[in-house]
Amino acid sequence: MSREKLIKEIAEINRLIHEPARLAIMAALYGVQEADFLYLLNLTGLTKGNLSAHVSRLEEAGYVEVEKKFVGKKPMTLYRMTEKGRAAFRDYLKFIRQMGELGE
Amino acid sequence: MKPQEIVRKSKAMWWADGIPELVTGVTAAVLSLIVYLQNRLAGCRMCTIALTFIMMLVIYIGPRIISSIKSRTSWQKVGYSIPLKSVQWKGVRLIVGLVTLVFATLVIILWPGIWWAFMAAIPFFVFMSVWLQSGLVRFAVYSLIDGLTPILVGRFCTEHCIAIALLLMSLPLLIGGLFTVIKFNKEFGS
């Protein structure tokens, strides 16, 4: 691949997902049907504020949907990856794999 | 951590606390008892119908018991999650479940000599798919042991074979589940 083409491909990377904290959230949600805040907190190792901010960015992009409900008397916030989010994450992983192959 | 590793860890989390296999082990042991009683009370038609009803009830409530225990234990420590379903529609899953149940019953009634093949195939493929998805090696072990057990029982057993096979199949799940629960509680605090 030419140098120009490589630079162009790198520029096309999904920057919203490429950020490490959001990448960890996307990866955590990709493996499950739905999860709550504590689950994401444990799996990503982010702080509560950080996690909340990054999830909001992903929600704005339409990659994640949030549902607030009560389980008994306890409030629960559930996070689900949308089809758009799954497709974007799959494309991102494919791109990263291709870049890795190029680097070898 | 690489994103692929987080995905795998996320897929493994639901199985990590040992509760699913512990409940599956208890369910298999209860089913073993029901099948044994069905054989012993073969003359009593009402007993057979009642036991069949109880058997279906046990199969139905098994997954709900897992969720109920998890909500009181592991979900409070590591958070709530539901594993990704390969088939999204409830209706399709219900039809596949019913067809499998009817097929299994037909196999056992029409070809009683090969019941073990069916009983070996189900745990083998189910646990193997859990292993492939989650990377948890103990499920590969369950897959092999619970796949081989009905074959061996079918080869050497002469009486109450299905009940014996179910009981033996429940043992690795109970032992493995118990060890995993203890390990999980040590890691995340009991």
PDB file of C-alpha atoms in Angstrom:
ATOM      1  CA  MET A   1       0.000   0.000   0.000  1.00  0.00           C
ATOM      2  CA  SER A   2       1.241   3.451  -0.833  1.00  0.00           C
ATOM      3  CA  ARG A   3       2.134   5.920   1.917  1.00  0.00           C
ATOM      4  CA  GLU A   4      -0.668   8.289   0.830  1.00  0.00           C
ATOM      5  CA  LYS A   5      -3.273   5.549   0.897  1.00  0.00           C
ATOM      6  CA  LEU A   6      -2.097   4.444   4.361  1.00  0.00           C
ATOM      7  CA  ILE A   7      -2.349   7.999   5.722  1.00  0.00           C
ATOM      8  CA  LYS A   8      -5.827   8.329   4.203  1.00  0.00           C
ATOM      9  CA  GLU A   9      -6.950   5.078   5.841  1.00  0.00           C
ATOM     10  CA  ILE A  10      -5.588   6.142   9.236  1.00  0.00           C
ATOM     11  CA  ALA A  11      -7.500   9.427   8.926  1.00  0.00           C
ATOM     12  CA  GLU A  12     -10.713   7.465   8.300  1.00  0.00           C
ATOM     13  CA  ILE A  13     -10.514   5.658  11.621  1.00  0.00           C
ATOM     14  CA  ASN A  14     -13.592   6.048  13.798  1.00  0.00           C
ATOM     15  CA  ARG A  15     -12.251   8.531  16.345  1.00  0.00           C
ATOM     16  CA  LEU A  16     -15.281   8.205  18.550  1.00  0.00           C
ATOM     17  CA  ILE A  17     -14.499   4.534  19.159  1.00  0.00           C
ATOM     18  CA  HIS A  18     -10.721   4.864  18.960  1.00  0.00           C
ATOM     19  CA  GLU A  19     -10.533   6.765  22.278  1.00  0.00           C
ATOM     20  CA  PRO A  20      -9.343   4.111  24.820  1.00  0.00           C
ATOM     21  CA  ALA A  21     -12.103   4.612  27.416  1.00  0.00           C
ATOM     22  CA  ARG A  22     -14.886   4.503  24.812  1.00  0.00           C
ATOM     23  CA  LEU A  23     -13.217   1.558  23.094  1.00  0.00           C
ATOM     24  CA  ALA A  24     -13.284  -0.344  26.420  1.00  0.00           C
ATOM     25  CA  ILE A  25     -17.003   0.503  26.915  1.00  0.00           C
ATOM     26  CA  MET A  26     -17.852  -0.571  23.357  1.00  0.00           C
ATOM     27  CA  ALA A  27     -15.895  -3.827  23.776  1.00  0.00           C
ATOM     28  CA  ALA A  28     -17.605  -4.551  27.103  1.00  0.00           C
ATOM     29  CA  LEU A  29     -21.076  -3.959  25.650  1.00  0.00           C
ATOM     30  CA  TYR A  30     -20.303  -5.859  22.428  1.00  0.00           C
ATOM     31  CA  GLY A  31     -19.988  -9.100  24.418  1.00  0.00           C
ATOM     32  CA  VAL A  32     -23.378  -8.858  26.143  1.00  0.00           C
ATOM     33  CA  GLN A  33     -27.048  -8.266  25.415  1.00  0.00           C
ATOM     34  CA  GLU A  34     -27.283  -5.583  28.097  1.00  0.00           C
ATOM     35  CA  ALA A  35     -25.411  -4.527  31.220  1.00  0.00           C
ATOM     36  CA  ASP A  36     -25.675  -2.049  34.077  1.00  0.00           C
ATOM     37  CA  PHE A  37     -23.400   0.773  35.231  1.00  0.00           C
ATOM     38  CA  LEU A  38     -21.576  -1.300  37.879  1.00  0.00           C
ATOM     39  CA  TYR A  39     -20.748  -3.956  35.285  1.00  0.00           C
ATOM     40  CA  LEU A  40     -19.181  -1.396  32.944  1.00  0.00           C
ATOM     41  CA  LEU A  41     -17.379   0.194  35.869  1.00  0.00           C
ATOM     42  CA  ASN A  42     -15.817  -3.152  36.854  1.00  0.00           C
ATOM     43  CA  LEU A  43     -14.907  -4.238  33.371  1.00  0.00           C
ATOM     44  CA  THR A  44     -13.465  -0.973  32.071  1.00  0.00           C
ATOM     45  CA  GLY A  45     -11.779   0.225  35.286  1.00  0.00           C
ATOM     46  CA  LEU A  46     -12.973   3.801  34.649  1.00  0.00           C
ATOM     47  CA  THR A  47     -14.144   6.216  37.329  1.00  0.00           C
ATOM     48  CA  LYS A  48     -17.882   6.879  37.666  1.00  0.00           C
ATOM     49  CA  GLY A  49     -17.642  10.387  36.192  1.00  0.00           C
ATOM     50  CA  ASN A  50     -15.469   9.287  33.317  1.00  0.00           C
ATOM     51  CA  LEU A  51     -17.694   6.343  32.481  1.00  0.00           C
ATOM     52  CA  SER A  52     -20.804   8.476  32.597  1.00  0.00           C
ATOM     53  CA  ALA A  53     -19.304  11.115  30.287  1.00  0.00           C
ATOM     54  CA  HIS A  54     -18.052   8.607  27.723  1.00  0.00           C
ATOM     55  CA  VAL A  55     -21.300   6.619  27.693  1.00  0.00           C
ATOM     56  CA  SER A  56     -23.138   9.888  26.997  1.00  0.00           C
ATOM     57  CA  ARG A  57     -20.916  10.512  23.971  1.00  0.00           C
ATOM     58  CA  LEU A  58     -21.636   7.019  22.665  1.00  0.00           C
ATOM     59  CA  GLU A  59     -25.357   7.498  23.298  1.00  0.00           C
ATOM     60  CA  GLU A  60     -25.308  10.789  21.361  1.00  0.00           C
ATOM     61  CA  ALA A  61     -23.654   8.988  18.443  1.00  0.00           C
ATOM     62  CA  GLY A  62     -26.413   6.358  18.500  1.00  0.00           C
ATOM     63  CA  TYR A  63     -23.992   3.547  19.368  1.00  0.00           C
ATOM     64  CA  VAL A  64     -25.437   2.850  22.810  1.00  0.00           C
ATOM     65  CA  GLU A  65     -28.972   3.072  24.158  1.00  0.00           C
ATOM     66  CA  VAL A  66     -29.775   3.702  27.798  1.00  0.00           C
ATOM     67  CA  GLU A  67     -32.828   2.462  29.655  1.00  0.00           C
ATOM     68  CA  LYS A  68     -33.710   3.463  33.203  1.00  0.00           C
ATOM     69  CA  LYS A  69     -36.007   1.124  35.082  1.00  0.00           C
ATOM     70  CA  PHE A  70     -36.866  -0.164  38.547  1.00  0.00           C
ATOM     71  CA  VAL A  71     -36.045  -3.683  39.668  1.00  0.00           C
ATOM     72  CA  GLY A  72     -38.209  -3.980  42.755  1.00  0.00           C
ATOM     73  CA  LYS A  73     -37.658  -0.651  44.491  1.00  0.00           C
ATOM     74  CA  LYS A  74     -34.140  -0.282  43.197  1.00  0.00           C
ATOM     75  CA  PRO A  75     -33.440   2.058  40.256  1.00  0.00           C
ATOM     76  CA  MET A  76     -31.352   0.464  37.518  1.00  0.00           C
ATOM     77  CA  THR A  77     -29.736   1.953  34.425  1.00  0.00           C
ATOM     78  CA  LEU A  78     -29.242  -0.518  31.604  1.00  0.00           C
ATOM     79  CA  TYR A  79     -26.909  -0.034  28.655  1.00  0.00           C
ATOM     80  CA  ARG A  80     -27.329  -1.774  25.319  1.00  0.00           C
ATOM     81  CA  MET A  81     -25.292  -1.515  22.139  1.00  0.00           C
ATOM     82  CA  THR A  82     -27.405  -0.584  19.116  1.00  0.00           C
ATOM     83  CA  GLU A  83     -27.111  -2.290  15.718  1.00  0.00           C
ATOM     84  CA  LYS A  84     -25.378   0.874  14.470  1.00  0.00           C
ATOM     85  CA  GLY A  85     -22.889   0.567  17.349  1.00  0.00           C
ATOM     86  CA  ARG A  86     -22.255  -3.116  16.640  1.00  0.00           C
ATOM     87  CA  ALA A  87     -21.606  -2.407  12.974  1.00  0.00           C
ATOM     88  CA  ALA A  88     -19.262   0.491  13.824  1.00  0.00           C
ATOM     89  CA  PHE A  89     -17.350  -1.639  16.343  1.00  0.00           C
ATOM     90  CA  ARG A  90     -17.031  -4.527  13.866  1.00  0.00           C
ATOM     91  CA  ASP A  91     -15.739  -2.109  11.205  1.00  0.00           C
ATOM     92  CA  TYR A  92     -13.284  -0.645  13.713  1.00  0.00           C
ATOM     93  CA  LEU A  93     -11.900  -4.076  14.658  1.00  0.00           C
ATOM     94  CA  LYS A  94     -11.627  -5.030  10.978  1.00  0.00           C
ATOM     95  CA  PHE A  95      -9.753  -1.815  10.268  1.00  0.00           C
ATOM     96  CA  ILE A  96      -7.376  -2.323  13.209  1.00  0.00           C
ATOM     97  CA  ARG A  97      -6.691  -5.900  12.049  1.00  0.00           C
ATOM     98  CA  GLN A  98      -5.918  -4.665   8.542  1.00  0.00           C
ATOM     99  CA  MET A  99      -3.585  -2.020   9.933  1.00  0.00           C
ATOM    100  CA  GLY A 100      -1.851  -4.688  12.019  1.00  0.00           C
ATOM    101  CA  GLU A 101      -1.346  -6.850   8.936  1.00  0.00           C
ATOM    102  CA  LEU A 102       0.106  -3.890   7.094  1.00  0.00           C
ATOM    103  CA  GLY A 103       2.537  -3.233   9.916  1.00  0.00           C
ATOM    104  CA  GLU A 104       3.860  -6.808   9.851  1.00  0.00           C
TER     105      GLU A 104
ATOM    106  CA  MET B   1      -6.169  -4.523  27.549  1.00  0.00           C
ATOM    107  CA  LYS B   2      -6.941  -5.213  23.848  1.00  0.00           C
ATOM    108  CA  PRO B   3     -10.592  -4.709  22.779  1.00  0.00           C
ATOM    109  CA  GLN B   4     -10.854  -8.386  21.760  1.00  0.00           C
ATOM    110  CA  GLU B   5      -9.769  -9.389  25.279  1.00  0.00           C
ATOM    111  CA  ILE B   6     -12.425  -7.143  26.844  1.00  0.00           C
ATOM    112  CA  VAL B   7     -15.073  -8.641  24.538  1.00  0.00           C
ATOM    113  CA  ARG B   8     -14.046 -12.149  25.589  1.00  0.00           C
ATOM    114  CA  LYS B   9     -13.941 -11.186  29.276  1.00  0.00           C
ATOM    115  CA  SER B  10     -17.363  -9.601  28.909  1.00  0.00           C
ATOM    116  CA  LYS B  11     -18.752 -12.765  27.305  1.00  0.00           C
ATOM    117  CA  ALA B  12     -17.212 -14.846  30.114  1.00  0.00           C
ATOM    118  CA  MET B  13     -18.559 -12.720  32.994  1.00  0.00           C
ATOM    119  CA  TRP B  14     -22.006 -14.319  33.066  1.00  0.00           C
ATOM    120  CA  TRP B  15     -20.432 -17.760  33.505  1.00  0.00           C
ATOM    121  CA  ALA B  16     -17.623 -16.642  35.821  1.00  0.00           C
ATOM    122  CA  ASP B  17     -19.483 -16.953  39.139  1.00  0.00           C
ATOM    123  CA  GLY B  18     -20.192 -20.704  38.833  1.00  0.00           C
ATOM    124  CA  ILE B  19     -23.921 -20.257  39.489  1.00  0.00           C
ATOM    125  CA  PRO B  20     -25.121 -21.366  35.999  1.00  0.00           C
ATOM    126  CA  GLU B  21     -23.375 -24.723  36.194  1.00  0.00           C
ATOM    127  CA  LEU B  22     -24.301 -25.217  39.859  1.00  0.00           C
ATOM    128  CA  VAL B  23     -28.002 -24.701  39.060  1.00  0.00           C
ATOM    129  CA  THR B  24     -27.666 -26.880  35.921  1.00  0.00           C
ATOM    130  CA  GLY B  25     -26.052 -29.585  38.077  1.00  0.00           C
ATOM    131  CA  VAL B  26     -28.866 -29.441  40.650  1.00  0.00           C
ATOM    132  CA  THR B  27     -31.440 -29.494  37.809  1.00  0.00           C
ATOM    133  CA  ALA B  28     -29.789 -32.588  36.291  1.00  0.00           C
ATOM    134  CA  ALA B  29     -29.775 -34.302  39.704  1.00  0.00           C
ATOM    135  CA  VAL B  30     -33.469 -33.486  40.248  1.00  0.00           C
ATOM    136  CA  LEU B  31     -34.299 -34.716  36.721  1.00  0.00           C
ATOM    137  CA  SER B  32     -32.387 -37.902  37.498  1.00  0.00           C
ATOM    138  CA  LEU B  33     -34.600 -38.466  40.563  1.00  0.00           C
ATOM    139  CA  ILE B  34     -37.767 -37.752  38.536  1.00  0.00           C
ATOM    140  CA  VAL B  35     -36.744 -40.192  35.773  1.00  0.00           C
ATOM    141  CA  TYR B  36     -35.916 -42.825  38.412  1.00  0.00           C
ATOM    142  CA  LEU B  37     -39.339 -42.353  40.050  1.00  0.00           C
ATOM    143  CA  GLN B  38     -41.034 -42.482  36.627  1.00  0.00           C
ATOM    144  CA  ASN B  39     -39.427 -45.887  36.041  1.00  0.00           C
ATOM    145  CA  ARG B  40     -40.351 -47.156  39.502  1.00  0.00           C
ATOM    146  CA  LEU B  41     -43.939 -45.903  39.261  1.00  0.00           C
ATOM    147  CA  ALA B  42     -44.451 -46.953  35.650  1.00  0.00           C
ATOM    148  CA  GLY B  43     -47.775 -48.633  36.520  1.00  0.00           C
ATOM    149  CA  CYS B  44     -49.258 -45.452  37.963  1.00  0.00           C
ATOM    150  CA  ARG B  45     -50.399 -43.333  35.030  1.00  0.00           C
ATOM    151  CA  MET B  46     -51.248 -40.269  37.129  1.00  0.00           C
ATOM    152  CA  CYS B  47     -47.807 -40.417  38.787  1.00  0.00           C
ATOM    153  CA  THR B  48     -46.114 -40.482  35.367  1.00  0.00           C
ATOM    154  CA  ILE B  49     -48.163 -37.489  34.168  1.00  0.00           C
ATOM    155  CA  ALA B  50     -47.461 -35.568  37.395  1.00  0.00           C
ATOM    156  CA  LEU B  51     -43.733 -36.363  37.210  1.00  0.00           C
ATOM    157  CA  THR B  52     -43.587 -35.309  33.551  1.00  0.00           C
ATOM    158  CA  PHE B  53     -45.266 -32.037  34.520  1.00  0.00           C
ATOM    159  CA  ILE B  54     -42.765 -31.530  37.361  1.00  0.00           C
ATOM    160  CA  MET B  55     -39.913 -32.317  34.947  1.00  0.00           C
ATOM    161  CA  MET B  56     -41.078 -29.641  32.493  1.00  0.00           C
ATOM    162  CA  LEU B  57     -41.501 -27.195  35.364  1.00  0.00           C
ATOM    163  CA  VAL B  58     -37.928 -27.858  36.567  1.00  0.00           C
ATOM    164  CA  ILE B  59     -36.573 -27.294  33.036  1.00  0.00           C
ATOM    165  CA  TYR B  60     -38.636 -24.099  32.729  1.00  0.00           C
ATOM    166  CA  ILE B  61     -37.700 -22.518  36.060  1.00  0.00           C
ATOM    167  CA  GLY B  62     -33.979 -23.455  35.906  1.00  0.00           C
ATOM    168  CA  PRO B  63     -32.850 -20.302  34.028  1.00  0.00           C
ATOM    169  CA  ARG B  64     -35.082 -18.120  36.233  1.00  0.00           C
ATOM    170  CA  ILE B  65     -33.435 -19.555  39.347  1.00  0.00           C
ATOM    171  CA  ILE B  66     -30.017 -18.634  37.916  1.00  0.00           C
ATOM    172  CA  SER B  67     -31.120 -14.998  37.438  1.00  0.00           C
ATOM    173  CA  SER B  68     -32.725 -14.911  40.871  1.00  0.00           C
ATOM    174  CA  ILE B  69     -29.561 -16.168  42.635  1.00  0.00           C
ATOM    175  CA  LYS B  70     -27.344 -13.878  40.562  1.00  0.00           C
ATOM    176  CA  SER B  71     -29.421 -10.819  41.465  1.00  0.00           C
ATOM    177  CA  ARG B  72     -28.853 -11.560  45.160  1.00  0.00           C
ATOM    178  CA  THR B  73     -25.167 -12.440  44.881  1.00  0.00           C
ATOM    179  CA  SER B  74     -22.825 -11.818  41.951  1.00  0.00           C
ATOM    180  CA  TRP B  75     -24.704  -8.961  40.252  1.00  0.00           C
ATOM    181  CA  GLN B  76     -24.333  -6.935  43.442  1.00  0.00           C
ATOM    182  CA  LYS B  77     -20.550  -7.390  43.250  1.00  0.00           C
ATOM    183  CA  VAL B  78     -19.666  -7.254  39.552  1.00  0.00           C
ATOM    184  CA  GLY B  79     -22.794  -5.729  38.061  1.00  0.00           C
ATOM    185  CA  TYR B  80     -25.681  -7.014  35.995  1.00  0.00           C
ATOM    186  CA  SER B  81     -25.293  -8.429  32.515  1.00  0.00           C
ATOM    187  CA  ILE B  82     -27.211 -10.721  30.195  1.00  0.00           C
ATOM    188  CA  PRO B  83     -25.268 -12.835  27.678  1.00  0.00           C
ATOM    189  CA  LEU B  84     -25.642 -12.127  24.003  1.00  0.00           C
ATOM    190  CA  LYS B  85     -28.309 -14.335  22.447  1.00  0.00           C
ATOM    191  CA  SER B  86     -27.440 -15.845  19.097  1.00  0.00           C
ATOM    192  CA  VAL B  87     -31.135 -15.893  18.152  1.00  0.00           C
ATOM    193  CA  GLN B  88     -32.918 -12.704  19.138  1.00  0.00           C
ATOM    194  CA  TRP B  89     -36.561 -13.691  18.733  1.00  0.00           C
ATOM    195  CA  LYS B  90     -38.230 -15.340  21.699  1.00  0.00           C
ATOM    196  CA  GLY B  91     -40.649 -17.192  19.397  1.00  0.00           C
ATOM    197  CA  VAL B  92     -37.843 -18.814  17.396  1.00  0.00           C
ATOM    198  CA  ARG B  93     -36.043 -19.891  20.560  1.00  0.00           C
ATOM    199  CA  LEU B  94     -39.266 -21.357  21.954  1.00  0.00           C
ATOM    200  CA  ILE B  95     -39.943 -23.304  18.730  1.00  0.00           C
ATOM    201  CA  VAL B  96     -36.340 -24.613  18.609  1.00  0.00           C
ATOM    202  CA  GLY B  97     -36.649 -25.675  22.283  1.00  0.00           C
ATOM    203  CA  LEU B  98     -39.976 -27.442  21.710  1.00  0.00           C
ATOM    204  CA  VAL B  99     -38.774 -29.198  18.536  1.00  0.00           C
ATOM    205  CA  THR B 100     -35.662 -30.407  20.405  1.00  0.00           C
ATOM    206  CA  LEU B 101     -37.820 -31.650  23.303  1.00  0.00           C
ATOM    207  CA  VAL B 102     -40.240 -33.486  20.984  1.00  0.00           C
ATOM    208  CA  PHE B 103     -37.346 -34.928  18.963  1.00  0.00           C
ATOM    209  CA  ALA B 104     -35.576 -36.095  22.132  1.00  0.00           C
ATOM    210  CA  THR B 105     -38.761 -37.732  23.430  1.00  0.00           C
ATOM    211  CA  LEU B 106     -39.330 -39.483  20.072  1.00  0.00           C
ATOM    212  CA  VAL B 107     -35.740 -40.729  19.981  1.00  0.00           C
ATOM    213  CA  ILE B 108     -36.033 -42.134  23.504  1.00  0.00           C
ATOM    214  CA  ILE B 109     -39.442 -43.769  22.817  1.00  0.00           C
ATOM    215  CA  LEU B 110     -38.820 -45.076  19.272  1.00  0.00           C
ATOM    216  CA  TRP B 111     -35.180 -46.046  19.616  1.00  0.00           C
ATOM    217  CA  PRO B 112     -34.645 -46.708  23.315  1.00  0.00           C
ATOM    218  CA  GLY B 113     -31.304 -48.298  22.477  1.00  0.00           C
ATOM    219  CA  ILE B 114     -29.725 -45.001  21.374  1.00  0.00           C
ATOM    220  CA  TRP B 115     -30.968 -42.606  24.081  1.00  0.00           C
ATOM    221  CA  TRP B 116     -27.353 -42.166  25.143  1.00  0.00           C
ATOM    222  CA  ALA B 117     -26.361 -40.633  21.796  1.00  0.00           C
ATOM    223  CA  PHE B 118     -28.891 -37.838  22.229  1.00  0.00           C
ATOM    224  CA  MET B 119     -27.985 -37.337  25.875  1.00  0.00           C
ATOM    225  CA  ALA B 120     -24.313 -37.112  24.943  1.00  0.00           C
ATOM    226  CA  ALA B 121     -24.812 -34.681  22.064  1.00  0.00           C
ATOM    227  CA  ILE B 122     -26.739 -31.981  23.970  1.00  0.00           C
ATOM    228  CA  PRO B 123     -24.251 -31.276  26.820  1.00  0.00           C
ATOM    229  CA  PHE B 124     -21.301 -31.768  24.483  1.00  0.00           C
ATOM    230  CA  PHE B 125     -22.424 -29.076  22.036  1.00  0.00           C
ATOM    231  CA  VAL B 126     -23.885 -26.714  24.646  1.00  0.00           C
ATOM    232  CA  PHE B 127     -20.792 -26.683  26.894  1.00  0.00           C
ATOM    233  CA  MET B 128     -18.462 -26.644  23.896  1.00  0.00           C
ATOM    234  CA  SER B 129     -20.189 -23.527  22.546  1.00  0.00           C
ATOM    235  CA  VAL B 130     -19.905 -21.850  25.994  1.00  0.00           C
ATOM    236  CA  TRP B 131     -16.196 -22.668  26.015  1.00  0.00           C
ATOM    237  CA  LEU B 132     -15.679 -21.290  22.497  1.00  0.00           C
ATOM    238  CA  GLN B 133     -17.531 -18.083  23.339  1.00  0.00           C
ATOM    239  CA  SER B 134     -16.136 -17.421  26.792  1.00  0.00           C
ATOM    240  CA  GLY B 135     -12.731 -19.098  26.693  1.00  0.00           C
ATOM    241  CA  LEU B 136     -13.437 -20.675  30.123  1.00  0.00           C
ATOM    242  CA  VAL B 137     -11.592 -24.014  29.949  1.00  0.00           C
ATOM    243  CA  ARG B 138     -13.737 -25.722  32.585  1.00  0.00           C
ATOM    244  CA  PHE B 139     -16.621 -25.782  30.080  1.00  0.00           C
ATOM    245  CA  ALA B 140     -14.498 -27.790  27.640  1.00  0.00           C
ATOM    246  CA  VAL B 141     -13.937 -30.265  30.513  1.00  0.00           C
ATOM    247  CA  TYR B 142     -17.700 -30.427  31.250  1.00  0.00           C
ATOM    248  CA  SER B 143     -18.321 -30.901  27.543  1.00  0.00           C
ATOM    249  CA  LEU B 144     -16.010 -33.921  27.371  1.00  0.00           C
ATOM    250  CA  ILE B 145     -17.083 -35.524  30.668  1.00  0.00           C
ATOM    251  CA  ASP B 146     -20.823 -34.992  30.149  1.00  0.00           C
ATOM    252  CA  GLY B 147     -20.486 -36.058  26.513  1.00  0.00           C
ATOM    253  CA  LEU B 148     -18.715 -39.294  27.434  1.00  0.00           C
ATOM    254  CA  THR B 149     -20.809 -40.206  30.492  1.00  0.00           C
ATOM    255  CA  PRO B 150     -24.044 -41.188  28.652  1.00  0.00           C
ATOM    256  CA  ILE B 151     -22.002 -43.169  26.106  1.00  0.00           C
ATOM    257  CA  LEU B 152     -20.293 -45.165  28.862  1.00  0.00           C
ATOM    258  CA  VAL B 153     -23.514 -45.608  30.847  1.00  0.00           C
ATOM    259  CA  GLY B 154     -25.335 -46.694  27.663  1.00  0.00           C
ATOM    260  CA  ARG B 155     -22.602 -49.269  27.027  1.00  0.00           C
ATOM    261  CA  PHE B 156     -22.499 -50.871  30.477  1.00  0.00           C
ATOM    262  CA  CYS B 157     -25.759 -50.076  32.271  1.00  0.00           C
ATOM    263  CA  THR B 158     -28.793 -52.369  32.285  1.00  0.00           C
ATOM    264  CA  GLU B 159     -31.313 -50.712  34.621  1.00  0.00           C
ATOM    265  CA  HIS B 160     -32.355 -47.078  35.336  1.00  0.00           C
ATOM    266  CA  CYS B 161     -29.713 -46.012  32.820  1.00  0.00           C
ATOM    267  CA  ILE B 162     -31.065 -42.526  32.002  1.00  0.00           C
ATOM    268  CA  ALA B 163     -31.412 -41.675  35.703  1.00  0.00           C
ATOM    269  CA  ILE B 164     -27.879 -42.918  36.406  1.00  0.00           C
ATOM    270  CA  ALA B 165     -26.469 -41.004  33.427  1.00  0.00           C
ATOM    271  CA  LEU B 166     -28.182 -37.771  34.532  1.00  0.00           C
ATOM    272  CA  LEU B 167     -26.914 -38.199  38.089  1.00  0.00           C
ATOM    273  CA  LEU B 168     -23.341 -38.824  36.919  1.00  0.00           C
ATOM    274  CA  MET B 169     -23.580 -35.878  34.514  1.00  0.00           C
ATOM    275  CA  SER B 170     -24.645 -33.597  37.350  1.00  0.00           C
ATOM    276  CA  LEU B 171     -21.539 -34.407  39.439  1.00  0.00           C
ATOM    277  CA  PRO B 172     -18.852 -32.516  37.450  1.00  0.00           C
ATOM    278  CA  LEU B 173     -21.188 -29.509  37.216  1.00  0.00           C
ATOM    279  CA  LEU B 174     -21.860 -29.535  40.955  1.00  0.00           C
ATOM    280  CA  ILE B 175     -18.195 -29.969  41.881  1.00  0.00           C
ATOM    281  CA  GLY B 176     -16.930 -27.460  39.302  1.00  0.00           C
ATOM    282  CA  GLY B 177     -19.693 -24.991  40.155  1.00  0.00           C
ATOM    283  CA  LEU B 178     -18.987 -25.196  43.879  1.00  0.00           C
ATOM    284  CA  PHE B 179     -15.257 -24.594  43.398  1.00  0.00           C
ATOM    285  CA  THR B 180     -15.979 -21.690  41.039  1.00  0.00           C
ATOM    286  CA  VAL B 181     -18.449 -20.089  43.476  1.00  0.00           C
ATOM    287  CA  ILE B 182     -15.819 -20.292  46.261  1.00  0.00           C
ATOM    288  CA  LYS B 183     -13.121 -18.860  43.968  1.00  0.00           C
ATOM    289  CA  PHE B 184     -15.423 -16.077  42.761  1.00  0.00           C
ATOM    290  CA  ASN B 185     -16.387 -15.121  46.327  1.00  0.00           C
ATOM    291  CA  LYS B 186     -12.714 -15.020  47.344  1.00  0.00           C
ATOM    292  CA  GLU B 187     -11.927 -12.756  44.388  1.00  0.00           C
ATOM    293  CA  PHE B 188     -14.855 -10.374  44.744  1.00  0.00           C
ATOM    294  CA  GLY B 189     -15.604 -10.718  48.464  1.00  0.00           C
ATOM    295  CA  SER B 190     -18.399 -12.917  49.845  1.00  0.00           C
TER     296      SER B 190
END
